Amino acid sequence: MKRIIMKSILSAVSIGVLLTTSVTAKETNAIPYPLEEWKGVQGKTLKDSKPYFVGPKKAPKDAPNVLVIMLDDAGYSNAGLYGGAIKTPSFDRIGQEGIRYTHMTVAAVCSPTRGSLLTGHNIHTIGTGIISEFSSGYPGYDSQIDYSTPSIARILTENGYATAAFGKWHNTPMEEASPVGPFEAWPTGMWGFEYFYGFLGGETNQFHPLLYENTTAIETPKTNADGSTYHISHDMADKAIKWLDNWKGLRDGPFFMYYTPGAIHAPLQVPVEWRDKYKGKFNQGWDEYRKEVLARQKKLGLFPEKTELVKRPESIPAWESFSEEGRAYLSRQMEINAAFMEHVDFHIGRVIDHLEKMGELDNTLVIYLTADNGATGEGTPTGTVSELLMQNGFPPLTMDKQLELLEKHGGIEEWGGPHLMNHFSVGWAWSTSTPFQWTKQVASHFGGTAAATAVRFPKMIKAKGEWRRQFQNVTDIFPTILEVTRVTQPDYVNGQKVIERPGKSLVYAWDKPEAKTNHPTQYFEMMGWLGIYHDGWSLAGVPYRIPWSADPSALAKFDPLNTKWELYNIDKDPAQSVNVADK
């Protein structure tokens, strides 16, 4: 409440300054926009008068729809279009009918990326240097956002767009995420969405999620609309399709949909009929699988023939170091991970297909990111029946202990079902980041910060299936949407001066594949992992701890002022595999 009162006071003061200096809304392009001037005629009688209806601001003429899709925690090389063994026909379609980016970078953890995408700002500018559960009383890390960094949803809503968010949110401070609010930092609050359906936290049980519709907590249905066993990925698609039908029938103007499933964040859970789709496909283990993925990536033209894999870190066990029973357990973990991703991509495909049936797909800018950070290594070397163990500071369990716990909780057939909060081994996370090093959390290396990304918009993108090799960042999505929709960025929002954004529109390279990047510099920081990209070079801090351990001793020894550095020439070595710091 104190936070909201202070914001109201600051907004009032800012508005007062605007009024006393005679700055008009028209001159400053301020949101909320004032109603337009009444243009009718008011005579002495009805006979000499003409009516005129003053309505809300409309979107630019023929402005397109916008659909942003972003999965959670999927590795760079999970999708088939990027060399993985997982079938992702919906993602592949967007990339094959449009373009795909080799070096689209994000933050190394989920909600910072989400805030950055929606506002177009670097994560520390909007207070999301880390997830809100770990927020602290320091600028850049306090999970506080104000009207000086308005979201793309707020701007589009004020410009006549119908706007909706579906799925995982995770950008509301957790102390405010309850049915009694306060609701200012909710999707339908200052973030500007007209409609929200999903969950507020970082993760949820996929069969029994804690759901909200707008700001109202709702009871999880027992079945999906078609009568099948409930799963949130299925339910999300149903709700999005229904919302689109309502929009088409009742609304005049384009839409912006922010579609962000909880998949494939742990717990890895998928309907029983999907769980055996990849049975036996990963028995070769992560060491061999990584080689197979790189071979496919070279064939796809994603990486040069000379690209080599970096040596597996000592902290990740060799596949052959596990017993036969242990390897069977580990294989099952990746089978479920793969099925989980194919399942969510399938339901995303339902939404895309529905847009096509409505005749709206070719008039929709579709941006599909397979992840908001690198693949998650938080499952420890052996995987886990409960990913909350690691998050609560428990040390990684031995394989024998894992197998013992698994047997107590129903055995390997329970993996992927509603009764385990299961997560796969870090070895699989590492392999699904091929050819990059490291995983989620590690902001210094592309294994933590690169996301497979496809863009489709045939009205402006004539290429089909081409790579765009320019270095880009998630902050570039905001200005891209503004350019494509032709919506003007406001100067003031609720009396606060809007801060200049660092991102650059992606449009410049859509028909110029050889164009030099317009985003030459980008820093990365997450919990002490440090990195910076500049003009084709990547300076990467050597990780000071492994991301799948909460061992406090590693933090106690951490000295950011004495970080060890690696240097990579990304123009020659796009896989960030050859350290040239000693040269």
Tab-separated table of N, CA and C in Angstrom, residues 282-288 312 316-324 326-334 425 427-428 430:
chain	number	residue	atom	x	y	z
A	282	PHE	N	16.860	-41.552	-26.196
A	282	PHE	CA	17.985	-40.873	-25.549
A	282	PHE	C	18.871	-41.831	-24.746
A	283	ASN	N	18.823	-43.111	-25.115
A	283	ASN	CA	19.630	-44.106	-24.404
A	283	ASN	C	21.122	-43.933	-24.643
A	284	GLN	N	21.505	-43.189	-25.668
A	284	GLN	CA	22.924	-42.965	-25.945
A	284	GLN	C	23.582	-42.040	-24.935
A	285	GLY	N	22.780	-41.288	-24.195
A	285	GLY	CA	23.332	-40.410	-23.164
A	285	GLY	C	23.704	-39.040	-23.695
A	286	TRP	N	23.990	-38.123	-22.770
A	286	TRP	CA	24.199	-36.724	-23.153
A	286	TRP	C	25.507	-36.475	-23.885
A	287	ASP	N	26.544	-37.250	-23.625
A	287	ASP	CA	27.812	-37.037	-24.330
A	287	ASP	C	27.657	-37.294	-25.825
A	288	GLU	N	27.028	-38.414	-26.179
A	288	GLU	CA	26.813	-38.746	-27.587
A	288	GLU	C	25.732	-37.867	-28.213
A	312	ARG	N	33.279	-31.374	-21.716
A	312	ARG	CA	32.277	-31.409	-20.665
A	312	ARG	C	32.876	-30.970	-19.336
A	316	ILE	N	29.851	-32.046	-14.333
A	316	ILE	CA	28.795	-32.863	-14.946
A	316	ILE	C	29.359	-34.257	-15.169
A	317	PRO	N	28.775	-35.286	-14.568
A	317	PRO	CA	29.326	-36.642	-14.694
A	317	PRO	C	29.247	-37.176	-16.128
A	318	ALA	N	30.175	-38.055	-16.473
A	318	ALA	CA	30.100	-38.754	-17.756
A	318	ALA	C	28.916	-39.713	-17.734
A	319	TRP	N	28.272	-39.889	-18.880
A	319	TRP	CA	27.129	-40.778	-18.964
A	319	TRP	C	27.490	-42.189	-18.505
A	320	GLU	N	28.642	-42.658	-18.920
A	320	GLU	CA	29.044	-44.022	-18.608
A	320	GLU	C	29.388	-44.226	-17.135
A	321	SER	N	29.439	-43.147	-16.370
A	321	SER	CA	29.773	-43.293	-14.943
A	321	SER	C	28.597	-43.820	-14.130
A	322	PHE	N	27.411	-43.875	-14.720
A	322	PHE	CA	26.230	-44.338	-13.994
A	322	PHE	C	25.976	-45.823	-14.265
A	323	SER	N	25.294	-46.451	-13.342
A	323	SER	CA	24.921	-47.858	-13.490
A	323	SER	C	23.858	-47.999	-14.584
A	324	GLU	N	23.597	-49.225	-14.987
A	324	GLU	CA	22.581	-49.476	-16.000
A	324	GLU	C	21.218	-48.978	-15.535
A	326	GLY	N	20.742	-46.619	-13.314
A	326	GLY	CA	20.821	-45.164	-13.277
A	326	GLY	C	20.644	-44.548	-14.658
A	327	ARG	N	21.241	-45.177	-15.681
A	327	ARG	CA	21.119	-44.646	-17.036
A	327	ARG	C	19.678	-44.766	-17.548
A	328	ALA	N	18.985	-45.848	-17.168
A	328	ALA	CA	17.582	-46.003	-17.566
A	328	ALA	C	16.731	-44.883	-16.955
A	329	TYR	N	17.023	-44.557	-15.703
A	329	TYR	CA	16.317	-43.470	-15.016
A	329	TYR	C	16.605	-42.128	-15.689
A	330	LEU	N	17.858	-41.879	-16.028
A	330	LEU	CA	18.244	-40.626	-16.673
A	330	LEU	C	17.650	-40.515	-18.084
A	331	SER	N	17.599	-41.610	-18.809
A	331	SER	CA	16.992	-41.595	-20.143
A	331	SER	C	15.525	-41.201	-20.065
A	332	ARG	N	14.835	-41.759	-19.065
A	332	ARG	CA	13.414	-41.449	-18.900
A	332	ARG	C	13.207	-39.953	-18.651
A	333	GLN	N	14.124	-39.345	-17.926
A	333	GLN	CA	14.009	-37.918	-17.638
A	333	GLN	C	13.975	-37.099	-18.926
A	334	MET	N	14.852	-37.422	-19.859
A	334	MET	CA	14.902	-36.665	-21.111
A	334	MET	C	13.726	-37.015	-22.017
A	425	SER	N	18.191	-34.173	-15.293
A	425	SER	CA	19.592	-33.983	-14.909
A	425	SER	C	20.223	-32.803	-15.639
A	427	GLY	N	22.991	-32.828	-16.929
A	427	GLY	CA	23.643	-33.335	-18.133
A	427	GLY	C	22.783	-33.146	-19.367
A	428	TRP	N	21.476	-33.327	-19.198
A	428	TRP	CA	20.563	-33.112	-20.316
A	428	TRP	C	20.399	-31.622	-20.617
A	430	TRP	N	22.669	-29.366	-20.227
A	430	TRP	CA	23.912	-29.016	-20.921
A	430	TRP	C	23.852	-29.458	-22.383
